[in-house]
Tab-separated table of C-alpha atoms in Angstrom:
chain	number	residue	atom	x	y	z
A	246	MET	CA	-4.260	19.277	8.198
A	247	ALA	CA	-1.883	20.917	10.648
A	248	SER	CA	-1.943	19.898	14.278
A	249	LEU	CA	-3.371	22.166	16.906
A	250	PRO	CA	-1.077	23.557	19.604
A	251	PRO	CA	-0.294	20.829	22.161
A	252	LEU	CA	-2.193	21.006	25.424
A	253	ASN	CA	-0.506	20.301	28.736
A	254	ILE	CA	-2.074	17.745	31.045
A	255	GLU	CA	-0.328	16.658	34.222
A	256	GLY	CA	2.978	17.957	32.922
A	257	THR	CA	2.979	15.972	29.654
A	258	ASN	CA	2.082	16.975	26.122
A	259	LEU	CA	-1.339	16.041	24.792
A	260	ILE	CA	-1.131	15.698	21.033
A	261	GLN	CA	-4.309	16.926	19.416
A	262	TYR	CA	-5.723	17.053	15.882
A	263	GLY	CA	-8.840	18.349	14.272
A	264	GLU	CA	-11.416	16.182	12.499
A	265	ALA	CA	-8.928	14.234	10.352
A	266	ILE	CA	-5.701	12.499	11.292
A	267	PRO	CA	-3.057	13.386	8.686
A	268	HIS	CA	0.001	11.401	7.683
A	269	LEU	CA	2.975	12.759	9.591
A	270	GLN	CA	5.553	14.492	7.414
A	271	SER	CA	8.526	14.164	9.765
A	272	CYS	CA	9.848	11.584	12.172
A	273	LEU	CA	8.285	11.738	15.610
A	274	THR	CA	9.398	10.736	19.090
A	275	LEU	CA	7.409	8.520	21.423
A	276	ALA	CA	8.070	8.294	25.142
A	277	LYS	CA	6.562	6.870	28.292
A	278	GLY	CA	4.136	9.387	29.805
A	279	MET	CA	3.074	10.927	26.481
A	280	ASN	CA	-0.672	11.622	26.293
A	281	PHE	CA	-3.133	11.521	23.374
A	282	PRO	CA	-6.804	12.572	23.091
A	283	ASN	CA	-7.986	9.018	22.326
A	284	PHE	CA	-6.875	5.519	21.317
A	285	GLU	CA	-7.381	6.217	17.604
A	286	ILE	CA	-4.807	8.997	17.541
A	287	ALA	CA	-2.452	7.127	19.881
A	288	ILE	CA	-2.468	4.073	17.613
A	289	HIS	CA	-2.025	6.310	14.553
A	290	TYR	CA	1.135	7.754	16.117
A	291	CYS	CA	2.459	4.258	16.864
A	292	ILE	CA	1.876	3.199	13.258
A	293	GLU	CA	3.601	6.313	11.921
A	294	PHE	CA	6.525	5.800	14.320
A	295	GLY	CA	7.010	2.313	12.916
A	296	ARG	CA	6.786	3.520	9.325
A	297	PHE	CA	9.469	6.153	9.827
A	298	ASN	CA	11.757	3.676	11.559
A	299	GLY	CA	11.400	0.845	9.066
A	300	PHE	CA	9.041	-1.641	10.718
A	301	SER	CA	5.333	-2.344	11.050
A	302	VAL	CA	3.334	-2.433	14.256
A	303	ARG	CA	0.357	-4.590	15.225
A	304	LYS	CA	-2.587	-3.999	17.494
A	305	LYS	CA	-2.329	-6.860	19.941
A	306	ARG	CA	-3.756	-7.307	23.437
A	307	VAL	CA	-6.765	-5.235	24.503
A	308	GLU	CA	-8.484	-4.917	27.874
A	309	LYS	CA	-11.919	-3.361	28.357
A	310	ASN	CA	-13.892	-1.840	31.204
A	311	ASN	CA	-17.245	-3.228	32.336
A	312	ASP	CA	-19.035	-0.770	30.057
A	313	GLY	CA	-17.136	-2.045	27.007
A	314	SER	CA	-14.783	0.920	26.670
A	315	ILE	CA	-11.084	0.206	26.156
A	316	ARG	CA	-8.825	0.747	29.141
A	317	LEU	CA	-5.591	-0.777	27.806
A	318	ARG	CA	-4.202	-1.576	24.390
A	319	CYS	CA	-0.844	-3.174	23.596
A	320	ILE	CA	0.935	-2.372	20.330
A	321	ASP	CA	3.837	-4.601	19.338
A	322	CYS	CA	6.238	-5.188	16.448
A	323	GLU	CA	5.227	-7.392	13.524
A	324	HIS	CA	8.223	-9.592	14.414
A	325	SER	CA	7.108	-10.251	17.983
A	326	GLY	CA	6.059	-13.703	19.134
A	327	LYS	CA	7.363	-17.077	18.044
A	328	ILE	CA	6.329	-19.661	15.491
A	329	ARG	CA	3.810	-22.189	16.736
A	330	ASP	CA	4.793	-25.809	16.266
A	331	ASN	CA	1.732	-26.558	14.123
A	332	ASN	CA	2.672	-23.727	11.729
A	333	LYS	CA	6.360	-24.565	11.250
A	334	ILE	CA	5.847	-26.972	8.359
A	335	MET	CA	3.357	-24.642	6.665
A	336	ILE	CA	5.761	-21.713	6.508
A	337	SER	CA	9.091	-23.544	6.359
A	338	ASN	CA	9.518	-22.839	2.651
A	339	LYS	CA	8.551	-19.190	2.929
A	340	GLY	CA	10.163	-18.068	6.140
A	341	SER	CA	8.603	-16.251	9.052
A	342	LYS	CA	8.636	-12.760	10.479
A	343	LYS	CA	8.589	-14.095	14.031
A	344	THR	CA	11.833	-13.302	15.880
A	345	LYS	CA	10.507	-12.829	19.443
A	346	CYS	CA	11.109	-9.080	19.064
A	347	SER	CA	10.466	-7.295	22.370
A	348	TRP	CA	9.449	-3.871	20.966
A	349	HIS	CA	6.055	-2.855	22.315
A	350	ILE	CA	3.970	0.006	23.692
A	351	ASN	CA	1.235	-0.136	26.311
A	352	LEU	CA	-1.513	2.480	25.963
A	353	SER	CA	-3.846	3.095	28.874
A	354	GLN	CA	-6.841	5.299	29.563
A	355	PRO	CA	-7.300	5.612	33.337
A	356	LEU	CA	-10.804	5.852	34.712
A	357	ASN	CA	-12.416	9.292	34.801
A	358	VAL	CA	-9.867	10.916	32.458
A	359	ASN	CA	-10.275	11.995	28.831
A	360	TYR	CA	-6.843	11.093	27.493
A	361	VAL	CA	-4.766	8.019	26.630
A	362	LYS	CA	-1.276	7.646	28.061
A	363	ILE	CA	1.797	5.621	27.100
A	364	THR	CA	2.436	3.634	30.281
A	365	LYS	CA	5.216	1.404	28.922
A	366	PHE	CA	7.550	1.725	25.952
A	367	VAL	CA	10.182	-0.897	25.086
A	368	ASN	CA	12.010	0.634	22.119
A	369	THR	CA	14.393	-2.198	21.210
A	370	HIS	CA	14.429	-4.739	18.380
A	371	ASN	CA	16.329	-8.013	18.007
A	372	TYR	CA	16.720	-7.714	14.242
A	373	GLU	CA	18.062	-5.155	11.787
A	374	LEU	CA	15.496	-2.553	10.797
A	375	LEU	CA	14.771	-2.133	7.113
A	376	PRO	CA	16.587	0.737	5.404
A	377	ASP	CA	13.291	1.991	3.960
A	378	ASN	CA	12.915	4.466	6.807
A	379	THR	CA	14.780	7.059	4.727
A	380	LEU	CA	11.807	7.043	2.376
A	381	PHE	CA	9.644	8.547	5.109
A	382	ALA	CA	11.675	11.737	5.305
A	383	PRO	CA	9.900	15.128	5.330
A	384	GLN	CA	9.884	15.264	1.531
A	385	PHE	CA	7.340	12.420	1.405
A	386	HIS	CA	3.928	13.932	0.678
A	387	GLY	CA	1.936	11.024	-0.735
A	388	LEU	CA	1.727	10.112	-4.398
A	389	SER	CA	3.512	12.429	-6.805
A	390	GLU	CA	1.711	14.006	-9.744
A	391	ASP	CA	3.741	11.825	-12.128
A	392	ILE	CA	2.552	8.664	-10.365
A	393	LYS	CA	-1.039	9.890	-10.396
A	394	SER	CA	-0.778	10.680	-14.103
A	395	ASP	CA	0.486	7.181	-14.879
A	396	ILE	CA	-2.286	5.593	-12.797
A	397	GLU	CA	-4.867	7.604	-14.742
A	398	HIS	CA	-3.329	6.370	-18.000
A	399	TYR	CA	-3.377	2.720	-16.885
A	400	VAL	CA	-6.988	2.899	-15.720
A	401	LYS	CA	-8.085	4.529	-18.994
A	402	CYS	CA	-6.401	1.639	-20.816
A	403	GLY	CA	-8.335	-0.889	-18.747
A	404	VAL	CA	-5.582	-1.850	-16.297
A	405	ILE	CA	-7.350	-1.518	-12.954
A	406	ASP	CA	-5.926	-4.106	-10.540
A	407	LEU	CA	-3.469	-2.952	-7.880
A	408	PRO	CA	-0.747	-5.644	-8.268
A	409	THR	CA	-0.391	-4.985	-12.014
A	410	ILE	CA	-0.365	-1.195	-11.655
A	411	LYS	CA	2.160	-1.341	-8.829
A	412	SER	CA	4.450	-3.613	-10.858
A	413	LEU	CA	4.267	-1.123	-13.750
A	414	LEU	CA	5.032	1.863	-11.531
A	415	LYS	CA	7.861	0.334	-9.522
A	416	PRO	CA	10.606	0.329	-12.229
A	417	LYS	CA	9.839	3.897	-13.269
A	418	PHE	CA	9.551	5.298	-9.733
A	419	SER	CA	12.052	3.089	-7.909
A	420	ASN	CA	13.220	5.960	-5.702
A	421	GLN	CA	9.741	6.941	-4.558
A	422	PHE	CA	7.848	5.241	-1.747
A	423	MET	CA	4.323	4.133	-2.646
A	424	LEU	CA	1.920	2.835	-0.029
A	425	SER	CA	-0.339	0.117	-1.423
A	426	GLN	CA	-3.339	1.677	0.300
A	427	ASP	CA	-2.579	5.103	-1.225
A	428	LEU	CA	-2.329	3.530	-4.669
A	429	LEU	CA	-5.559	1.609	-4.215
A	430	ASN	CA	-7.404	4.716	-3.019
A	431	TYR	CA	-6.296	6.680	-6.079
A	432	ILE	CA	-7.113	3.807	-8.441
A	433	GLN	CA	-10.626	3.683	-6.990
A	434	LYS	CA	-10.948	7.464	-7.367
A	435	ILE	CA	-10.006	7.367	-11.052
A	436	LYS	CA	-12.262	4.378	-11.686
A	437	ARG	CA	-15.208	6.298	-10.243
A	438	GLU	CA	-14.426	9.349	-12.373
A	439	PHE	CA	-14.281	7.291	-15.563
A	440	GLY	CA	-17.150	4.985	-14.670
A	441	ASN	CA	-14.925	1.915	-14.627
A	442	SER	CA	-16.060	-0.071	-11.613
A	443	GLY	CA	-14.101	-3.231	-12.401
A	444	SER	CA	-15.114	-6.781	-11.579
A	445	ASP	CA	-15.708	-8.377	-8.195
A	446	GLY	CA	-12.657	-10.545	-8.893
A	447	THR	CA	-10.443	-7.495	-9.330
A	448	THR	CA	-11.781	-5.967	-6.112
A	449	LEU	CA	-11.046	-9.184	-4.216
A	450	LEU	CA	-7.564	-9.395	-5.755
A	451	ASN	CA	-6.788	-5.854	-4.622
A	452	LYS	CA	-7.943	-6.596	-1.074
A	453	LEU	CA	-5.909	-9.820	-0.915
A	454	PHE	CA	-2.843	-7.959	-2.171
A	455	ILE	CA	-3.157	-5.406	0.633
A	456	MET	CA	-3.654	-8.126	3.246
A	457	GLN	CA	-0.663	-10.120	2.042
A	458	LYS	CA	1.459	-6.949	1.953
A	459	ASP	CA	0.595	-6.299	5.602
A	460	ASP	CA	1.156	-9.936	6.590
A	461	PRO	CA	3.127	-12.134	4.128
A	462	SER	CA	1.999	-15.283	5.949
A	463	PHE	CA	-1.667	-14.444	5.259
A	464	ILE	CA	-1.967	-16.505	2.074
A	465	ASN	CA	-0.814	-19.600	3.946
A	466	ARG	CA	-3.836	-19.320	6.198
A	467	LEU	CA	-6.408	-19.227	3.384
């Protein structure tokens, strides 16, 4: 879905969408003072910014008003923070993402206004960004028809778990970026069409795979 023309509020651009928030097809720019219609869209932009630039963001600190509405949300880099002493032994053999990275964004919704503003933006990292950002160029438009066709074939043959399907696709489509969530969504779609619901164990395995992909240290906390 294409974005609506930007509205101007207090001299800054208000980025606005319709009912659905689409994946962005080109790299965007974030800056202090930029406004968004709500926290959902603001956070979506932060996530997309990280994807294009080769890192993942996390929703961190949140502050709320007396009525429970959010007034401030901090978004930081997945490498922010430091390893806690009681976790060092647990992850010593696997490594840690924690590098005390300072990249972060503060989002704020002032009282009596209907927009969310970037009030602070520290756009620096203390580690080398992954080269995968080139995969988020404008030519990326989700899963290709060839990938979808292969997924349909695997599901028809009874292969329905995400880790196995992804491992089968990766050698053949090594130059194409595939989001785990996009793959899982399409697998579920094909399973519904062919009446193959899969087992509870497969569903759990898929969910754990997504969670570990988002946070490699997750399994250590189980």
